Each structure stands twice: as structure tokens, then as C-alpha cells.
PDB file of C-alpha atoms in Angstrom:
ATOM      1  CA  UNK L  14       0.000   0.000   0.000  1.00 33.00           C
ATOM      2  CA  UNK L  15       2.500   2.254   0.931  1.00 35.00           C
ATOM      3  CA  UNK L  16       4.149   1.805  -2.283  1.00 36.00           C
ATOM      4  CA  UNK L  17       1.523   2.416  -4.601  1.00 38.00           C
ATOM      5  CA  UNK L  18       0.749   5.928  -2.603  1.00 39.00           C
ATOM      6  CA  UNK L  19       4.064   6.628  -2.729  1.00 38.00           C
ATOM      7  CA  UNK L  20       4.020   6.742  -6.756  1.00 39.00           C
ATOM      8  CA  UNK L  21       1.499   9.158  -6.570  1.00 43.00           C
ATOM      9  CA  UNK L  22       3.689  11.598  -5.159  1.00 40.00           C
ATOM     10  CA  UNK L  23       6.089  11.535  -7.324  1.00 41.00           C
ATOM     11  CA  UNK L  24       6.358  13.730 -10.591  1.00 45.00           C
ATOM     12  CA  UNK L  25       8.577  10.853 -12.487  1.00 43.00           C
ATOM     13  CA  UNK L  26       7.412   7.037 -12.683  1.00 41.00           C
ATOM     14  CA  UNK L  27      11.463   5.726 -12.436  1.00 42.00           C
ATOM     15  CA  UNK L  28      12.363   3.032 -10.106  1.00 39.00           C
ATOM     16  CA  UNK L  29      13.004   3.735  -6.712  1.00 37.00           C
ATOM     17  CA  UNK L  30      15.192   1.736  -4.215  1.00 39.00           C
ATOM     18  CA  UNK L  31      13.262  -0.072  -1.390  1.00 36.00           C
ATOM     19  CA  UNK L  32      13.433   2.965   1.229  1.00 43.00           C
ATOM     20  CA  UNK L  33      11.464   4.952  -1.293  1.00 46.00           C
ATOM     21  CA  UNK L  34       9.326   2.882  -2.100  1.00 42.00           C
ATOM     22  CA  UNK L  35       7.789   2.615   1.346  1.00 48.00           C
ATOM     23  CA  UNK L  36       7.952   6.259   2.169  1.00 63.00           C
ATOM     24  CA  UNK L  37       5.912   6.458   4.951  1.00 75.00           C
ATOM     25  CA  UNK L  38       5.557  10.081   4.743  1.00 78.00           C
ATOM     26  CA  UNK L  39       3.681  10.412   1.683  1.00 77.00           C
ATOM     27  CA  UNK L  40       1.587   7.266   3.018  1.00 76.00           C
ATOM     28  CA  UNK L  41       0.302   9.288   5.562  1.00 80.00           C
ATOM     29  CA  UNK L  42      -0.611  12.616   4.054  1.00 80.00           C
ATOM     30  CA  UNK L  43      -3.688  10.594   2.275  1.00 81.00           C
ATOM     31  CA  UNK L  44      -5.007  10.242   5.865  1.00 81.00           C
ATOM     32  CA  UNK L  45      -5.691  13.872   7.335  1.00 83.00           C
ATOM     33  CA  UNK L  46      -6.772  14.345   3.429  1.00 80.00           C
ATOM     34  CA  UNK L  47      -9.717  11.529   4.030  1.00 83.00           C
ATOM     35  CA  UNK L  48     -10.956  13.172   7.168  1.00 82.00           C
ATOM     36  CA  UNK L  49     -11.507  16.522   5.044  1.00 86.00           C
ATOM     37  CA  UNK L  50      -8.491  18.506   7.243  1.00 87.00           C
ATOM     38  CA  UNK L  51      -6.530  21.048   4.969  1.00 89.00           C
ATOM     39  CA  UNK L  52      -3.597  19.908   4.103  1.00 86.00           C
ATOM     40  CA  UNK L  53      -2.394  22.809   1.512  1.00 87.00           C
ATOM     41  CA  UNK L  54       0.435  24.019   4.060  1.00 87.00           C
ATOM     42  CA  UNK L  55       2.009  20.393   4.621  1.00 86.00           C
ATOM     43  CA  UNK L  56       5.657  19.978   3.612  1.00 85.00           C
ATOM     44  CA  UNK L  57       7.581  17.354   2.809  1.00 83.00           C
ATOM     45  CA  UNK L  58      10.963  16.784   4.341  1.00 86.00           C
ATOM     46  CA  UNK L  59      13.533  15.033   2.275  1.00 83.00           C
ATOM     47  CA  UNK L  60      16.212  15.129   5.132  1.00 86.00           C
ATOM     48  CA  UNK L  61      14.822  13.862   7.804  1.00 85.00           C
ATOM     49  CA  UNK L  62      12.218  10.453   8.639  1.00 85.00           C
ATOM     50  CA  UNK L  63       8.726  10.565   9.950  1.00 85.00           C
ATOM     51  CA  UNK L  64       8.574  10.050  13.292  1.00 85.00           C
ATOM     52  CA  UNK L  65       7.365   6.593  14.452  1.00 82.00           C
ATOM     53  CA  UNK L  66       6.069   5.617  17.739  1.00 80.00           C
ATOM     54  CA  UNK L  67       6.153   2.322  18.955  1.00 82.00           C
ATOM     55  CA  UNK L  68       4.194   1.407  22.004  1.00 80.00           C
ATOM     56  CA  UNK L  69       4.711  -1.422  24.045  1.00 80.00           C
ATOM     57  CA  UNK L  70       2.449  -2.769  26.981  1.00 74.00           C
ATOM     58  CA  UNK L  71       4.612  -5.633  29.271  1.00 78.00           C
ATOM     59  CA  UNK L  72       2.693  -7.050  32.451  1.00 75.00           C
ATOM     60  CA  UNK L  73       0.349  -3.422  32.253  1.00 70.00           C
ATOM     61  CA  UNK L  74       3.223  -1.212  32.132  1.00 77.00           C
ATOM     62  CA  UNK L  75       3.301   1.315  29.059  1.00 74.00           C
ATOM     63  CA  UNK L  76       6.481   1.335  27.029  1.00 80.00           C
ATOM     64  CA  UNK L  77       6.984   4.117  24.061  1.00 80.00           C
ATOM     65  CA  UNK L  78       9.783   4.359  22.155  1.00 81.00           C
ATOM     66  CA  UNK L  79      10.322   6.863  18.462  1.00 82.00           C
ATOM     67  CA  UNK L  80      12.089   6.062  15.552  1.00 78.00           C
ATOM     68  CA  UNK L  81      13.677   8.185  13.268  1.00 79.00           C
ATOM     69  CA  UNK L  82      16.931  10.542  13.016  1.00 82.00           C
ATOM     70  CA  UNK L  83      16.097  12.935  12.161  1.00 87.00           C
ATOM     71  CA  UNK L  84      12.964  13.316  12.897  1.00 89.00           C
ATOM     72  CA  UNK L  85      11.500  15.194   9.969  1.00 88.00           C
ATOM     73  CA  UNK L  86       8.902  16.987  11.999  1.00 91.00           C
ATOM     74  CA  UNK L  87      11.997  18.544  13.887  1.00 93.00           C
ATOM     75  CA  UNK L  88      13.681  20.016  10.878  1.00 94.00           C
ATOM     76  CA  UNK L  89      10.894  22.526  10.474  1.00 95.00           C
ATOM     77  CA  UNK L  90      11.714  26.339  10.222  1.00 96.00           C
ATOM     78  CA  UNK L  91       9.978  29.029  11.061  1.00 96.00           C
ATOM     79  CA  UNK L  92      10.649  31.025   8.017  1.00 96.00           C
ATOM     80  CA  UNK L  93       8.528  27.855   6.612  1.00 95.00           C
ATOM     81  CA  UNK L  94       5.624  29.601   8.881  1.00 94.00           C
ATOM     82  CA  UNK L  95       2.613  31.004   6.541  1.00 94.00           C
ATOM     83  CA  UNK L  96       0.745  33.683   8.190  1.00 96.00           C
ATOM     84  CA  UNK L  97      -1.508  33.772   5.794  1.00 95.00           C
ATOM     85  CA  UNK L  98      -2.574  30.439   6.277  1.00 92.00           C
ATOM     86  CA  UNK L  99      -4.058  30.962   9.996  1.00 93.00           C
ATOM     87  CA  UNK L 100      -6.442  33.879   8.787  1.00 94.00           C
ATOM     88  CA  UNK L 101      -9.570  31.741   8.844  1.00 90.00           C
ATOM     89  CA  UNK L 102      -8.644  29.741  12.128  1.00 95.00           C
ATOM     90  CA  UNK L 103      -9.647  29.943  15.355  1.00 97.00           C
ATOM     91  CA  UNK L 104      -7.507  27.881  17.119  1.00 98.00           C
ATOM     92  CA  UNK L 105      -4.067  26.911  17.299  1.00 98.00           C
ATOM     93  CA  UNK L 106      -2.857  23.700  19.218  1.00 98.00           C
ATOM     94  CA  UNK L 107       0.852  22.678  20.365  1.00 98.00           C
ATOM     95  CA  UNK L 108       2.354  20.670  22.729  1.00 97.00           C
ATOM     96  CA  UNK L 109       6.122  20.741  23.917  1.00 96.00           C
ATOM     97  CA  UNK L 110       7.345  17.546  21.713  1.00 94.00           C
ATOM     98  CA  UNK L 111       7.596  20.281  18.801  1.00 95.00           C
ATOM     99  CA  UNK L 112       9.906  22.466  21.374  1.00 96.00           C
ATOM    100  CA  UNK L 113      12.568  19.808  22.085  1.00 96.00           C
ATOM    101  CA  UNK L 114      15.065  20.453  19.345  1.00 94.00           C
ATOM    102  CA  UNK L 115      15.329  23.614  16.643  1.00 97.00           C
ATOM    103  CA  UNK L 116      15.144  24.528  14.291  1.00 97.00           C
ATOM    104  CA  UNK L 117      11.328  23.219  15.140  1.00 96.00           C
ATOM    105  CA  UNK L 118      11.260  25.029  18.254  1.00 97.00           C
ATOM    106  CA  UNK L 119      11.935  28.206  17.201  1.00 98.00           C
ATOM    107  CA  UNK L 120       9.093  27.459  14.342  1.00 97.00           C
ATOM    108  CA  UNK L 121       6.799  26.883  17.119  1.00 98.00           C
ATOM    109  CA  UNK L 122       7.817  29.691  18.928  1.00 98.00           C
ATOM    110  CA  UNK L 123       7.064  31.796  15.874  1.00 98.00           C
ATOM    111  CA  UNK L 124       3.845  29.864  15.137  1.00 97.00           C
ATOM    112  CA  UNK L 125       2.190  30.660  18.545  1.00 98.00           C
ATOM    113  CA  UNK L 126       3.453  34.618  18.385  1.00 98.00           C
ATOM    114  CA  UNK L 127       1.553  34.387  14.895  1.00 98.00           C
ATOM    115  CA  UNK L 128      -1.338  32.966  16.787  1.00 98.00           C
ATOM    116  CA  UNK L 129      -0.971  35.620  19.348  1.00 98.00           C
ATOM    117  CA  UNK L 130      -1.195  38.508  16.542  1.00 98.00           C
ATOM    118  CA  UNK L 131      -4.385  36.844  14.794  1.00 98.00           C
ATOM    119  CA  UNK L 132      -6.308  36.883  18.566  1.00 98.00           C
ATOM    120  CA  UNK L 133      -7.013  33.014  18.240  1.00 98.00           C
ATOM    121  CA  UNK L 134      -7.723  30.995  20.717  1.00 99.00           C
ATOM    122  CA  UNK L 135      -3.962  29.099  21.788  1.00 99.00           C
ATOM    123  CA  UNK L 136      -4.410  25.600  23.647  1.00 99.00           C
ATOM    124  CA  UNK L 137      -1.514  23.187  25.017  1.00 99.00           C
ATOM    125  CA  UNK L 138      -1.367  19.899  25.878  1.00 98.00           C
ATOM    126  CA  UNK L 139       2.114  19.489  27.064  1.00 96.00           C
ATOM    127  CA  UNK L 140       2.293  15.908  26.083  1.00 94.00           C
ATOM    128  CA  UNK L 141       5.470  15.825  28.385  1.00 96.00           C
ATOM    129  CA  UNK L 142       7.742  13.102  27.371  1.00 91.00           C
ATOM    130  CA  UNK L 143      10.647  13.362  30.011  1.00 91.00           C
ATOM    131  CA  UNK L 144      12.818  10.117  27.700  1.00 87.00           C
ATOM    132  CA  UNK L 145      13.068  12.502  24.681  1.00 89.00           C
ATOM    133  CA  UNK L 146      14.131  15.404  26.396  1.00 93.00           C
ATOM    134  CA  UNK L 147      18.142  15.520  26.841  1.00 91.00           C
ATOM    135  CA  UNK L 148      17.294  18.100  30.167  1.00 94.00           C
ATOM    136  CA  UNK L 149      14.404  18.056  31.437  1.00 94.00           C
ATOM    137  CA  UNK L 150      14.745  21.415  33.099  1.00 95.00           C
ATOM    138  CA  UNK L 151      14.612  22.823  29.648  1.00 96.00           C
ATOM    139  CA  UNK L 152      10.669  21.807  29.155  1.00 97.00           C
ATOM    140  CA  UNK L 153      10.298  23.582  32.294  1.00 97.00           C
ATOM    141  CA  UNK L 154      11.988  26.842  31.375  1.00 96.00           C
ATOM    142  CA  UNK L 155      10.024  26.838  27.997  1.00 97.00           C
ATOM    143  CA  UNK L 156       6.853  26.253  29.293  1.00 97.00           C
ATOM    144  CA  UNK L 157       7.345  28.565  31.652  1.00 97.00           C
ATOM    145  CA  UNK L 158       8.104  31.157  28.631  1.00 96.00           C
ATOM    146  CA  UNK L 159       4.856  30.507  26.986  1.00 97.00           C
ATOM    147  CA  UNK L 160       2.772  29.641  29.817  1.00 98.00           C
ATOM    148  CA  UNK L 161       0.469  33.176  29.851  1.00 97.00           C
ATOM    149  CA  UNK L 162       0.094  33.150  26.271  1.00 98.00           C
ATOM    150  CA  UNK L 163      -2.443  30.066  26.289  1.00 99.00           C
ATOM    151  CA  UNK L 164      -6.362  29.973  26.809  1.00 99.00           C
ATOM    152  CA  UNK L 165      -6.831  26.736  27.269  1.00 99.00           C
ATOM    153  CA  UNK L 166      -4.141  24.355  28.783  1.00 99.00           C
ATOM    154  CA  UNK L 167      -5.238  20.209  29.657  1.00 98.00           C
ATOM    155  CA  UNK L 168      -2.336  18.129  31.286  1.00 97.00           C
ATOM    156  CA  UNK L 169      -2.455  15.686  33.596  1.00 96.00           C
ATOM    157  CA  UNK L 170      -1.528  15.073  37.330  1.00 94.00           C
ATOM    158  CA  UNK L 171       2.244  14.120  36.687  1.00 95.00           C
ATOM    159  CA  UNK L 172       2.632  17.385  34.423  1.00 97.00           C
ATOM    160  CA  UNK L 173       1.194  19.248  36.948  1.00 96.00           C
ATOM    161  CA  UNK L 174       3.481  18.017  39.705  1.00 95.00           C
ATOM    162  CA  UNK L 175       6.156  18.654  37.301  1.00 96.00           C
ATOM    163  CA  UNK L 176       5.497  21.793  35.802  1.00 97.00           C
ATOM    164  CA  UNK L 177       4.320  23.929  38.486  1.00 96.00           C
ATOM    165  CA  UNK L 178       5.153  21.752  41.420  1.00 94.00           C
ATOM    166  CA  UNK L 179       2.202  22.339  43.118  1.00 90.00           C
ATOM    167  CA  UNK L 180      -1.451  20.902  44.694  1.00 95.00           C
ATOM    168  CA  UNK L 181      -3.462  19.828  41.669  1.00 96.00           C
ATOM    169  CA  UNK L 182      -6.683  21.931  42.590  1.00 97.00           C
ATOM    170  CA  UNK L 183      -4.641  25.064  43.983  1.00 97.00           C
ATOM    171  CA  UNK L 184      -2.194  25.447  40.749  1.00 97.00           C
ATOM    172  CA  UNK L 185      -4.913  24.571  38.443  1.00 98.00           C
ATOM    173  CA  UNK L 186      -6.958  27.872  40.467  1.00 97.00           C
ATOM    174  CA  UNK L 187      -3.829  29.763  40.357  1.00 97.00           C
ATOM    175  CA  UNK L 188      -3.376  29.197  36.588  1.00 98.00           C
ATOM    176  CA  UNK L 189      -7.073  29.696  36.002  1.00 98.00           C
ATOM    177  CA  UNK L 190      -6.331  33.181  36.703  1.00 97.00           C
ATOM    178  CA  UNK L 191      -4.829  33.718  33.687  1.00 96.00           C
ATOM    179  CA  UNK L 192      -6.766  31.503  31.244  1.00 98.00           C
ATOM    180  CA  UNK L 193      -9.749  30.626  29.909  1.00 98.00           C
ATOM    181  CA  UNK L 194      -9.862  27.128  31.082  1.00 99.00           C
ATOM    182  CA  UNK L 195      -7.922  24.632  32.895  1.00 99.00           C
ATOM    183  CA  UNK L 196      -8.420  20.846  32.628  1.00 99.00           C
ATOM    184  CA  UNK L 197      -6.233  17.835  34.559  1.00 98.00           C
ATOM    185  CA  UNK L 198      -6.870  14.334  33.596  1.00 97.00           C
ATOM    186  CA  UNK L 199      -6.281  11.882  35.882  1.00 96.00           C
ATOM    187  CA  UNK L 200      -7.176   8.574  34.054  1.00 89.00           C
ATOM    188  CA  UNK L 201      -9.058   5.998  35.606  1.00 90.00           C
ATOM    189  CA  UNK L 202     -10.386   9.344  38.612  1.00 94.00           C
ATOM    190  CA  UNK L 203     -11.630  11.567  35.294  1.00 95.00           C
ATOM    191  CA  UNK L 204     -10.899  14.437  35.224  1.00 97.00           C
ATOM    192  CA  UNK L 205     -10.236  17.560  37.084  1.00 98.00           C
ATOM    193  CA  UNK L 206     -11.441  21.352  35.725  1.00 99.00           C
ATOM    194  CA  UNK L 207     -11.974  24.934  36.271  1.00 98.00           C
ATOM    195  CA  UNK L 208     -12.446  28.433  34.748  1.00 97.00           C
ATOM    196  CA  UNK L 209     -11.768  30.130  37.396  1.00 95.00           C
ATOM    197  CA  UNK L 210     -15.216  30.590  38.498  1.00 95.00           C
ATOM    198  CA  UNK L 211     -16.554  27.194  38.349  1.00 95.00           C
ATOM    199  CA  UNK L 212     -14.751  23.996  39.408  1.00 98.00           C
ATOM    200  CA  UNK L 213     -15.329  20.454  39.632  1.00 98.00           C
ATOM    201  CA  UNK L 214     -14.504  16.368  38.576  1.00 98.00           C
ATOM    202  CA  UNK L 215     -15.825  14.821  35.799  1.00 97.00           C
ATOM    203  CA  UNK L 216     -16.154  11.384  36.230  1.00 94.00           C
ATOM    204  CA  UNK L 217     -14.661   8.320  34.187  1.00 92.00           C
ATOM    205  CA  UNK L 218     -16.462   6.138  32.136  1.00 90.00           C
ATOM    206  CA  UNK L 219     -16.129   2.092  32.496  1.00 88.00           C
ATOM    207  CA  UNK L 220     -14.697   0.646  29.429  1.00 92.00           C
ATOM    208  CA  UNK L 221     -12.755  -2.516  29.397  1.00 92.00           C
ATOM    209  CA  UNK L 222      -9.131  -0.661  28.248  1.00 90.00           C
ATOM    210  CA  UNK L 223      -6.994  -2.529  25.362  1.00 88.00           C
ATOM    211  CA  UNK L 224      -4.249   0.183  24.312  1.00 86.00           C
ATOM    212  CA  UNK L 225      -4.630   3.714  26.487  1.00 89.00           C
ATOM    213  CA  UNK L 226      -2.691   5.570  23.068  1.00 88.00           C
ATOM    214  CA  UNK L 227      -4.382   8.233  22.058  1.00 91.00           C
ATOM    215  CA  UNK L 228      -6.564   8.726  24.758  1.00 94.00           C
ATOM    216  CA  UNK L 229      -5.367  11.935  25.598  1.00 94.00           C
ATOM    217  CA  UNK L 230      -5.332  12.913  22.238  1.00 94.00           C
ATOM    218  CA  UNK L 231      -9.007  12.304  22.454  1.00 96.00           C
ATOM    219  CA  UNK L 232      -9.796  14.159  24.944  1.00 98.00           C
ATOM    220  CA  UNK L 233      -8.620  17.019  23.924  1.00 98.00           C
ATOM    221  CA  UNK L 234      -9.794  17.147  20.495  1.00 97.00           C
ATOM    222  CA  UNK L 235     -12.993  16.539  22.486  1.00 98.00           C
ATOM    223  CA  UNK L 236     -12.338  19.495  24.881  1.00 98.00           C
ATOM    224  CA  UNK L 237     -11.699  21.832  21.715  1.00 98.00           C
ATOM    225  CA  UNK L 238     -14.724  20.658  19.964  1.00 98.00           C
ATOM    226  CA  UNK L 239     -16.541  21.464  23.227  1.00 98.00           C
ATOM    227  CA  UNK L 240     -15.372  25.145  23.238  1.00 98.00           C
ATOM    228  CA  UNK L 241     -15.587  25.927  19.582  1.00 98.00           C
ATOM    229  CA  UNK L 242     -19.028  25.432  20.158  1.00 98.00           C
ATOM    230  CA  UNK L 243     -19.354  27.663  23.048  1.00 98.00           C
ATOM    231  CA  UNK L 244     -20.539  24.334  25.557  1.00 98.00           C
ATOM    232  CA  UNK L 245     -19.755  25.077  29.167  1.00 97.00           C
ATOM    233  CA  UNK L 246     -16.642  23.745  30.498  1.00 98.00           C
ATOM    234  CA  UNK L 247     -18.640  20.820  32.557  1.00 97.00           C
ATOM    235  CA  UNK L 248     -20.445  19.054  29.006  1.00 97.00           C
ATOM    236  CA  UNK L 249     -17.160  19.734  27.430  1.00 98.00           C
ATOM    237  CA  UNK L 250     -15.343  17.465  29.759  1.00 98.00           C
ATOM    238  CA  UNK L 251     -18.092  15.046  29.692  1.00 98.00           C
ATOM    239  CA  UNK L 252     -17.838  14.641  26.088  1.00 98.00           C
ATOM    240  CA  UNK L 253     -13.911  14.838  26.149  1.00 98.00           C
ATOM    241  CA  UNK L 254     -14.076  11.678  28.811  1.00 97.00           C
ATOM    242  CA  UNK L 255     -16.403   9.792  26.118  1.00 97.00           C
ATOM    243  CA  UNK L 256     -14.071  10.100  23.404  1.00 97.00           C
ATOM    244  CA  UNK L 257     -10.845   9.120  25.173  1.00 96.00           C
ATOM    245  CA  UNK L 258     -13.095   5.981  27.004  1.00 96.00           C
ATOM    246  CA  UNK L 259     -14.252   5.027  23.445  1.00 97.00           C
ATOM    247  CA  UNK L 260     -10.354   5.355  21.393  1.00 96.00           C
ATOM    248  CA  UNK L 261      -8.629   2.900  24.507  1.00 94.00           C
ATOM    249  CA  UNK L 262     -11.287  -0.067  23.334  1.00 94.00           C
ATOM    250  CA  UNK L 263      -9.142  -0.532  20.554  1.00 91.00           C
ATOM    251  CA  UNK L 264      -5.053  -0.640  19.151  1.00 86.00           C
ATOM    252  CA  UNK L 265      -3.600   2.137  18.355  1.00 82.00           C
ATOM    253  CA  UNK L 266      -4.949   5.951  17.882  1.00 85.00           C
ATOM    254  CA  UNK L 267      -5.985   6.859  14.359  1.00 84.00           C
ATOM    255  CA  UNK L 268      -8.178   3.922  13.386  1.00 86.00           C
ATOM    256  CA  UNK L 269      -9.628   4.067  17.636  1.00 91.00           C
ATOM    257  CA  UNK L 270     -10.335   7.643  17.559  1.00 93.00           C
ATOM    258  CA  UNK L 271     -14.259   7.820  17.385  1.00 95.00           C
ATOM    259  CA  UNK L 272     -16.655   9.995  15.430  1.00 94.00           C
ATOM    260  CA  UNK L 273     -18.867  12.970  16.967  1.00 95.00           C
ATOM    261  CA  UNK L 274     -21.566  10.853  16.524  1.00 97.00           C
ATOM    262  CA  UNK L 275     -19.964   7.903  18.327  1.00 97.00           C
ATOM    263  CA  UNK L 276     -19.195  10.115  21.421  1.00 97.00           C
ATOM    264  CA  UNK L 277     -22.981  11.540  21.451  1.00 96.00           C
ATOM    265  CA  UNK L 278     -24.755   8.206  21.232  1.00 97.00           C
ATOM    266  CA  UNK L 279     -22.659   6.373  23.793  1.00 95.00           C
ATOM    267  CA  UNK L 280     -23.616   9.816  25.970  1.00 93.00           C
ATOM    268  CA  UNK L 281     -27.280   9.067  25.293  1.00 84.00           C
TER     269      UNK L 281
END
């Protein structure tokens, strides 16, 4: 398969060796494409790989390792940043994988100042992977740059410990101050959330779990669907806590993330 979309990628039909001929990259731009997401300002890197991960589960402990060197996501620049292209967003989403190395930090960097200028709306899910960072003091000090630039930040009780080294419910309060909403996950307990105003758990939902990938990836797609379409913070979560409950049934994250419709029906 990969072959075959590979091909039609390419401007000449010649014969490629085998590492071309299973470019994963091109593979995977058909994806996002099927799911109607713009996909005008996606590059193609010809340095660098596409970043795998490769997730393990050994006697219920979670194992995730990334291939690739390097990474091709890494080698982006911010002169590659259109600001043209964000004129008819709302939003704008990062995380601090995209902060680890440059030239791809300083793109994001750039990207969320862009952001900034355009009055979207900036969430963050830090997404904090402590094996990929060479210092780990370095997330902090970047997050700590950035930190009153977003509206809406979801991380979960480790991140919290680590970030701002405080109680769950008092940070999250403090941070409130400052945003438009806060939102802690805490697996198995829910979740945790607050606009500064109004506070309060959202409770799990019991699914037998195969594969927890993606389920915070699922919940906050669901929290940003929620807010785009001005729900209160408390149905937001609730919705956010279907959709990660419904992608851990299943392997993996793109083929276990469910539809809106999905997530409304098993609501009821």
C-alpha cells in the first residue's frame, strides 16, 4: 500500500530503491486528506524520517519508544511559517514535543506569536515526554516562557506536579487566573477542571481498556470541539471523557479515535 501511494507523489514514474518505495511520509498525508483537514500548508521533508512511535504494553506497564533521526517533523523552520494560512482559524494547538530540538522550536515559537497577533484561541497539551528530552529542566523553562500566552491548557496530574510543582486543585486555580480554562486528567479518577469561576470532577467512564494511546489525544480534540461550540466547560469534559473511554477499546490511535456521533450516542 504504501508503495503504490508513494508513486502518486512523485512527478517521475522511475524506479526507486526499497526505502522509497515505502515512504511512509507520503503514506500518511492521504489520511488527514480523508478526514476533510486542509492539508495545503504540509511539507515534505527530504532530510529527515517521519517520526514513528512504537508502544509497548509488558505485564500493564506502558512502554513508548520513536524512531527516526532525524525526525522530519523537527527540521521545520519558522521562516517555513505562513501567516496567511491561519487567517480563517480559530484555534491553534501545540504541545512541547515540537519544542525539544530547533530549528522546530523556534518554528513553534514563531507559530504561537503568529497565533498571538491573529487573537485566536492558543491551547496546550504538554504531552510531556521526560525520555526525549536531553534536560528536562529545559521543558520547564520553555513552558514557563509561553505559559500566559495560552487559553486553554489540559495536562495531567504528573505534568502538573512537574510543571508547576504544586497541589493539583490550587495550581490549576492559580493558573485559572490567567486563562480561559484549565483541565487535569487523571485517568481511571476523570478528570479535574476549572475556569476560574466554576470547578469540579468529571467522572470516568467504564470501558474494558486494550491500548490507552491516544486517549489523551481524544480528549482534547474533544475538549476543543466542546469550546468551539461555546458548551460550558462541565459538558465539554463530559464529552472529552467519552471520546478518550471510546479510542482505549481498541489498538492504536488513528483507526480508535471515534466519530462525533460515536461520542454523542454512547452519551445518550
Amino acid at each position: 500500500m504504501y508503495r503504490n501511494l508513494a508513486f502518486d507523489f512523485r512527478d517521475e514514474k522511475e524506479v526507486y530503491d526499497i526505502a522509497d518505495q515505502f515512504m511512509l511520509g507520503p503514506a500518511l498525508m492521504i489520511c488527514p486528506v480523508t478526514k476533510g483537514v486542509d492539508t495545503s500548508s504540509l511539507k515534505l521533508e527530504e532530510e529527515g524520517e517521519t517520526r514513528i512511535g512504537i508502544v509497548s504494553v509488558v505485564e500493564g506497564e506502558w512502554y513508548e519508544y520513536f524512531y527516526g533521526n532525524p525526525f522530519a517533523d523537527e527540521l521545520l523552520r519558522k521562516e517555513e511559517i505562513d501567516p496567511d494560512f491561519l487567517d480563517n482559524s480559530k484555534l491553534f494547538h501545540f504541545g512541547t514535543i515540537s519544542m525539544i530540538e530547533e530549528p522546530f522550536r523556534s518554528a513553534t515559537l514563531r507559530a504561537i506569536e503568529i497565533a498571538e497577533e491573529k487573537d485566536l484561541t492558543i491551547t496546550m497539551d504538554p504531552n510531556f515526554r521526560p525520555d526525549l528530552w536531553s534536560e528536562e529542566e529545559r521543558a520547564k523553562k520553555l513552558v514557563d516562557k509561553i505559559i500566559d500566552k495560552v487559553d486553554i491548557l489540559k495536562l495531567n496530574d504528573d505534568e502538573i506536579r512537574f510543571f508547576f510543582n504544586g497541589e493539583m486543585e490550587t495550581t490549576a486555580a492559580e493558573l485559572a487566573e490567567g486563562m480561559d480554562w484549565v483541565l487535569v486528567t487523571l485517568a481511571e479518577d476523570g478528570c479535574y477542571y476549572t475556569d476560574g469561576d466554576e470547578s469540579g470532577y468529571t467522572e470516568s467512564y467504564e470501558v474494558e481498556e486494550v491500548d490507552e494511546t491516544g486517549g489523551g489525544d481524544a480528549f482534547m480534540s474533544g475538549t476543543i470541539y466542546g469550546y468551539l461550540n461555546d458548551w460550558d466547560i462541565e459538558k465539554t469534559t463530559e464529552f472529552a471523557n467519552v471520546a478518550a473511554a471510546l479510542t482505549i477499546q481498541d489498538f492504536g490511535v488513528i483507526p480508535s479515535l471515534p466519530t462525533k456521533e460515536e461520542v454523542l450516542e454512547f452519551m445518550g
